[in-house]
Structure formats: C-alpha cells, structure tokens
Coordinates of N, CA, C and O in Angstrom, one line a residue:
M1 N 32.2 8.1 19.9 CA 31.9 7.6 21.1 C 33.6 7.1 21.5 O 34.6 6.7 20.8
K2 N 33.6 6.9 23.1 CA 34.9 6.9 24.0 C 34.6 5.4 24.1 O 33.8 5.0 24.1
T3 N 35.7 5.0 24.1 CA 36.0 3.4 24.3 C 36.2 3.1 25.8 O 36.6 3.7 26.7
K4 N 36.0 1.6 26.4 CA 35.8 1.0 27.1 C 37.5 -0.1 27.3 O 37.3 0.0 28.2
N5 N 37.4 -0.5 26.3 CA 38.3 -1.3 26.6 C 39.1 -1.5 25.0 O 38.8 -0.6 24.1
S6 N 40.5 -2.0 24.7 CA 41.1 -2.0 22.8 C 40.9 -3.6 22.7 O 41.1 -4.4 23.6
Q7 N 40.5 -3.9 21.5 CA 40.8 -4.6 21.0 C 40.9 -4.4 19.4 O 41.7 -3.2 18.9
N8 N 41.9 -5.2 18.1 CA 42.4 -5.0 17.3 C 42.0 -5.0 15.6 O 42.2 -5.1 14.9
A9 N 40.6 -5.4 16.1 CA 39.2 -5.8 15.0 C 38.1 -5.6 14.8 O 37.7 -5.7 16.6
Y10 N 37.1 -5.3 13.8 CA 35.7 -4.9 13.9 C 34.8 -6.8 14.5 O 35.8 -8.0 14.4
N11 N 34.2 -6.8 15.4 CA 33.3 -8.1 16.3 C 32.8 -7.0 16.9 O 32.2 -6.3 17.4
E12 N 31.6 -8.5 16.6 CA 30.2 -8.8 17.2 C 30.3 -8.2 19.3 O 29.5 -7.7 19.7
E13 N 30.5 -8.7 19.6 CA 31.6 -8.3 20.8 C 31.4 -7.2 21.4 O 30.9 -6.7 22.3
T14 N 32.4 -6.7 20.4 CA 32.2 -4.9 21.0 C 31.6 -4.6 21.1 O 31.4 -3.3 21.6
A15 N 31.0 -4.3 19.8 CA 29.8 -3.9 20.0 C 28.9 -3.9 20.6 O 27.7 -3.1 21.3
R16 N 28.2 -5.0 21.4 CA 27.3 -5.6 22.0 C 28.0 -4.8 23.3 O 27.3 -4.5 24.6
Q17 N 29.1 -4.3 23.8 CA 29.6 -3.3 24.8 C 29.0 -2.2 25.0 O 28.9 -1.6 25.8
Y18 N 28.5 -2.2 24.0 CA 28.4 -0.2 23.9 C 26.9 -0.1 23.1 O 26.5 1.4 23.6
I19 N 26.0 -1.4 22.4 CA 25.0 -1.0 21.7 C 24.3 -2.0 22.6 O 24.6 -3.4 22.6
S20 N 23.1 -2.3 23.5 CA 21.9 -2.8 23.9 C 21.4 -3.7 22.8 O 20.4 -3.0 22.3
H21 N 20.9 -4.9 23.4 CA 20.1 -5.4 22.2 C 18.9 -5.6 22.4 O 17.7 -5.7 21.7
D22 N 18.7 -4.7 23.8 CA 17.8 -4.9 25.0 C 17.3 -3.4 24.4 O 15.1 -3.5 25.0
K23 N 17.1 -2.6 23.8 CA 16.2 -1.0 24.0 C 16.3 -1.0 22.4 O 17.7 -1.2 21.6
P24 N 15.6 -0.3 21.9 CA 15.3 0.3 20.5 C 16.6 1.0 20.0 O 17.2 1.8 20.7
I25 N 17.2 0.8 18.6 CA 17.8 1.5 17.9 C 17.1 2.7 17.1 O 16.2 2.2 16.2
I26 N 17.0 4.4 17.2 CA 16.6 4.9 16.1 C 17.6 5.5 14.8 O 18.2 5.9 15.6
N27 N 17.2 5.4 13.9 CA 17.7 6.1 13.4 C 17.6 7.8 13.2 O 16.7 8.1 13.1
V28 N 18.5 8.5 13.0 CA 18.4 9.5 13.4 C 19.5 10.7 11.9 O 19.5 11.7 12.1
S29 N 19.1 9.7 10.6 CA 20.2 10.3 9.5 C 18.6 10.7 8.5 O 17.7 10.4 8.5
S30 N 18.8 11.8 7.6 CA 18.1 12.0 6.5 C 18.2 12.0 5.4 O 17.4 12.2 4.5
E31 N 19.6 11.6 5.4 CA 20.4 11.4 4.0 C 21.7 10.4 4.4 O 21.9 9.9 5.4
I32 N 21.9 9.5 3.0 CA 23.2 8.6 3.6 C 24.4 9.4 2.7 O 23.9 10.2 1.8
E33 N 25.1 9.4 3.9 CA 26.5 10.2 3.3 C 27.8 8.7 3.1 O 27.8 8.2 3.4
T34 N 28.0 9.0 1.8 CA 28.8 8.6 1.0 C 30.3 9.1 1.5 O 30.9 10.2 1.4
Q35 N 31.0 8.3 1.7 CA 32.6 8.5 2.1 C 33.7 7.8 0.7 O 33.5 6.9 0.1
Y36 N 34.2 8.7 0.0 CA 35.1 8.2 -0.9 C 36.8 8.0 -0.9 O 37.4 8.2 0.1
N37 N 37.3 7.8 -1.1 CA 38.6 7.4 -1.6 C 39.7 8.9 -2.1 O 39.3 9.5 -2.4
W38 N 40.9 8.3 -0.9 CA 41.7 10.1 -1.0 C 43.1 9.6 -1.5 O 43.4 8.8 -0.5
I39 N 43.2 10.2 -2.4 CA 44.5 10.3 -2.8 C 45.8 11.1 -2.7 O 45.3 11.9 -3.7
D40 N 47.0 11.3 -2.0 CA 48.2 12.6 -1.9 C 46.6 13.9 -2.3 O 47.1 14.6 -2.4
G41 N 46.0 13.8 -0.6 CA 45.1 14.7 -0.6 C 44.0 15.0 -1.3 O 43.6 16.3 -1.0
K42 N 44.0 14.3 -2.5 CA 42.6 14.6 -3.0 C 41.6 13.6 -3.4 O 42.2 12.3 -3.1
R43 N 40.0 13.6 -3.1 CA 39.6 12.9 -3.2 C 38.9 12.3 -4.6 O 39.6 13.1 -6.0
T44 N 38.6 11.0 -4.9 CA 38.6 10.0 -6.2 C 37.0 10.1 -6.4 O 36.8 10.6 -5.0
N45 N 36.4 9.3 -7.4 CA 35.8 9.4 -7.4 C 34.6 7.5 -7.2 O 33.6 7.3 -7.2
E46 N 36.2 7.0 -6.3 CA 35.6 5.7 -6.1 C 34.9 5.8 -4.8 O 35.4 6.6 -3.8
V47 N 33.6 4.9 -4.2 CA 33.1 5.0 -3.3 C 33.6 4.1 -2.2 O 34.2 2.8 -2.7
T48 N 34.2 4.8 -1.0 CA 34.8 3.4 -0.1 C 33.4 2.8 0.6 O 33.8 1.6 1.2
S49 N 32.6 3.5 1.5 CA 32.1 3.3 2.5 C 30.7 4.1 2.1 O 30.8 5.4 2.2
Y50 N 29.9 4.3 2.8 CA 27.7 4.9 3.5 C 27.8 5.1 4.6 O 28.5 4.0 5.7
K51 N 27.5 6.2 5.6 CA 27.6 6.1 7.0 C 25.8 6.3 6.6 O 25.4 7.6 6.3
L52 N 25.4 5.9 8.2 CA 24.3 5.9 8.6 C 24.2 6.5 9.9 O 25.5 6.0 10.8
Y53 N 23.6 7.4 10.9 CA 23.8 7.7 12.2 C 22.3 7.6 13.1 O 21.3 7.2 12.6
F54 N 22.7 6.3 14.1 CA 21.3 6.1 15.3 C 21.7 6.9 16.2 O 23.4 7.1 16.7
T55 N 20.9 6.8 17.5 CA 21.0 6.7 18.8 C 20.1 5.5 19.2 O 19.1 4.7 18.7
Q56 N 19.9 4.9 20.4 CA 19.7 4.8 21.7 C 19.7 5.2 22.9 O 20.7 5.9 23.5
E57 N 18.2 5.0 23.5 CA 18.7 5.2 24.9 C 19.9 4.9 26.2 O 20.1 4.1 25.9
G58 N 20.5 6.8 26.6 CA 21.6 5.8 27.5 C 22.5 5.8 26.9 O 23.5 6.3 27.1
V59 N 22.9 6.2 25.2 CA 23.8 6.1 24.1 C 23.7 7.4 23.2 O 22.6 8.0 23.2
N60 N 25.0 8.4 23.6 CA 24.9 9.6 22.4 C 24.8 8.7 21.1 O 25.5 7.4 20.5
S61 N 24.3 9.9 19.9 CA 24.3 9.0 18.9 C 25.8 8.3 18.3 O 27.1 8.8 18.7
F62 N 25.7 7.4 17.3 CA 27.3 7.1 16.5 C 26.5 6.9 15.7 O 25.6 6.7 14.9
A63 N 27.6 6.8 14.6 CA 27.7 6.8 13.2 C 28.5 5.3 13.1 O 28.6 4.7 13.7
V64 N 27.4 4.5 11.5 CA 27.8 3.0 11.2 C 28.1 3.1 10.2 O 27.1 4.5 9.2
K65 N 29.1 2.1 9.6 CA 29.5 2.1 8.2 C 29.0 1.1 7.1 O 28.5 0.5 8.3
F66 N 28.9 1.3 6.3 CA 28.1 0.0 6.0 C 28.8 0.6 4.1 O 29.3 1.2 3.6
L67 N 29.5 -1.3 4.1 CA 30.0 -1.2 2.6 C 28.7 -1.1 1.2 O 29.8 -1.1 0.6
K68 N 27.9 -1.7 1.5 CA 27.1 -1.8 0.2 C 26.1 -0.7 0.7 O 25.7 -0.5 1.6
K69 N 25.5 0.6 0.0 CA 24.5 1.3 -0.1 C 23.7 0.6 0.7 O 22.9 0.1 0.1
P70 N 23.2 1.2 1.7 CA 22.3 0.5 2.3 C 20.5 2.1 2.0 O 20.8 2.5 1.5
L71 N 19.4 0.7 2.3 CA 18.0 1.4 2.3 C 18.1 2.8 3.2 O 18.0 2.2 4.5
L72 N 17.7 3.9 3.1 CA 17.4 4.7 4.2 C 15.9 4.6 4.8 O 15.1 4.6 4.3
P73 N 16.4 4.4 6.0 CA 15.0 4.2 7.2 C 14.4 5.3 7.3 O 15.3 6.5 7.5
P74 N 12.8 5.7 7.3 CA 12.7 6.9 7.7 C 12.9 7.4 9.1 O 13.4 7.1 9.8
F75 N 13.5 8.7 8.7 CA 13.7 9.3 10.2 C 13.1 9.1 11.4 O 11.4 8.9 11.7
L76 N 13.7 8.8 12.1 CA 13.1 8.6 13.9 C 13.1 7.0 13.6 O 11.7 6.9 14.8
S77 N 12.6 6.3 12.9 CA 12.1 4.8 12.2 C 13.0 4.0 13.3 O 14.1 4.4 13.3
E78 N 12.4 2.8 13.9 CA 12.9 1.8 14.8 C 13.8 0.7 14.1 O 12.7 0.3 12.7
V79 N 15.2 0.3 13.8 CA 16.2 -0.8 12.4 C 16.8 -1.6 13.8 O 16.8 -1.4 15.5
K80 N 16.9 -2.6 12.9 CA 17.5 -3.0 13.8 C 19.0 -3.7 12.6 O 19.0 -3.4 11.5
M81 N 20.4 -4.3 13.1 CA 21.0 -3.8 12.6 C 21.6 -5.4 11.8 O 21.4 -6.5 12.7
D82 N 22.6 -5.4 10.6 CA 22.6 -6.9 10.5 C 24.2 -7.4 10.5 O 25.1 -6.3 9.9
K83 N 24.4 -8.1 11.6 CA 25.5 -8.4 12.4 C 26.6 -6.7 12.5 O 27.8 -6.3 11.3
L84 N 26.0 -6.1 13.3 CA 26.6 -5.4 13.8 C 27.8 -5.7 14.4 O 27.9 -6.0 15.8
E85 N 29.2 -4.7 14.3 CA 30.6 -4.9 14.4 C 30.9 -3.6 14.6 O 30.6 -2.3 15.2
A86 N 31.9 -3.6 15.9 CA 32.8 -2.3 16.3 C 33.8 -2.5 16.4 O 34.3 -3.7 16.7
I87 N 34.5 -1.5 16.6 CA 36.0 -1.9 16.6 C 36.4 -0.4 17.3 O 36.0 0.1 17.1
E88 N 37.8 -0.4 18.3 CA 38.2 0.2 19.5 C 39.7 1.0 19.0 O 40.3 -0.1 18.8
I89 N 39.9 2.3 18.4 CA 41.0 2.4 18.0 C 41.2 3.7 18.5 O 40.0 5.2 18.7
R90 N 42.3 3.8 19.5 CA 43.0 5.7 20.3 C 41.4 6.4 20.9 O 41.3 6.7 20.5
S91 N 40.8 4.8 22.2 CA 39.9 5.6 22.5 C 38.6 5.8 22.0 O 37.9 6.8 22.4
N92 N 38.6 5.3 20.6 CA 37.1 5.7 19.5 C 36.6 4.7 19.3 O 37.5 3.4 19.7
V93 N 35.2 4.5 19.2 CA 34.6 3.2 19.1 C 34.1 3.8 18.0 O 33.3 4.3 17.5
Y94 N 34.2 2.7 16.4 CA 33.8 2.7 15.0 C 33.1 1.3 15.2 O 32.9 0.4 15.5
F95 N 31.4 1.6 14.1 CA 31.0 0.6 14.2 C 30.8 0.5 12.8 O 30.3 1.3 11.7
R96 N 30.1 -1.2 12.2 CA 29.9 -0.6 10.8 C 28.8 -2.1 11.2 O 28.9 -2.6 12.4
S97 N 28.0 -2.3 10.1 CA 27.7 -3.5 9.9 C 27.1 -3.9 8.5 O 26.9 -3.0 7.3
E98 N 26.3 -5.1 7.9 CA 26.5 -5.7 6.7 C 24.6 -4.8 6.4 O 24.3 -5.0 4.9
G99 N 24.1 -4.6 7.4 CA 22.8 -4.0 6.5 C 21.6 -3.1 7.9 O 21.4 -3.5 9.1
V100 N 21.0 -2.5 7.5 CA 20.2 -2.1 8.1 C 18.1 -2.7 8.2 O 18.0 -2.0 6.6
R101 N 17.1 -2.7 8.6 CA 15.9 -2.7 7.9 C 15.5 -2.5 9.6 O 15.3 -1.8 10.1
V102 N 14.1 -1.7 9.2 CA 13.2 -1.4 9.6 C 12.7 -2.1 10.2 O 12.0 -3.6 10.3
V103 N 12.1 -2.2 11.9 CA 11.6 -2.7 12.8 C 10.1 -2.5 12.3 O 9.3 -1.7 12.5
K104 N 9.0 -3.2 12.1 CA 7.3 -2.7 12.4 C 6.3 -4.0 13.0 O 6.9 -4.5 14.0

C-alpha cells in the first residue's frame, strides 16, 4: 500500500486514514507467515513477528504484523483488529496489531 502522508511512528490515527472502521475487514490468509531475525545475511531461529493478510472494500490487500502469534481466522471471515496501528515509510504503509478476532 502507498502512503498519503508521512509520520515516524506506528499510531492508530495513521491506520484510520487507510482502513475504515465502517466497512468489514476480511481475512485472506490461509496460513500464518512467520518472520525471522536475520544476522549477517543468515536467518536465525529467532522469531520476530507473524504476518496475516486482509482486505477491505476499496482497499488492496494488506499485511498486518503481530508480535505474538495470533489465532488464524477462517479464510474469508470478517474480523476485528485489536489496536490496529500503521506507519508510513518511504511512501509505503505498514500495519501492526495486538490481536485479531472473528466477528460473530
């Protein structure tokens, strides 16, 4: 996703500029992607984060980083994010959240 303006830290206000709270967020991940630490061009076994992909009407699919391993929502289920934040870096937007839950 490309940026609309720039800030230097993750915050909820930036996330609200790109993701609407009025439209459903849909899970498009079928598995949890594990992110590892790299040192000197070599992957270590240290897990740094986890990544899932989501979409929303009017928005291209976007990745969300989680520091704790989330439960994988069913494919194409509607979800809510716990404290969704975003940061803009070099005209790209990166998202992170504390958790994800299925809307019932």
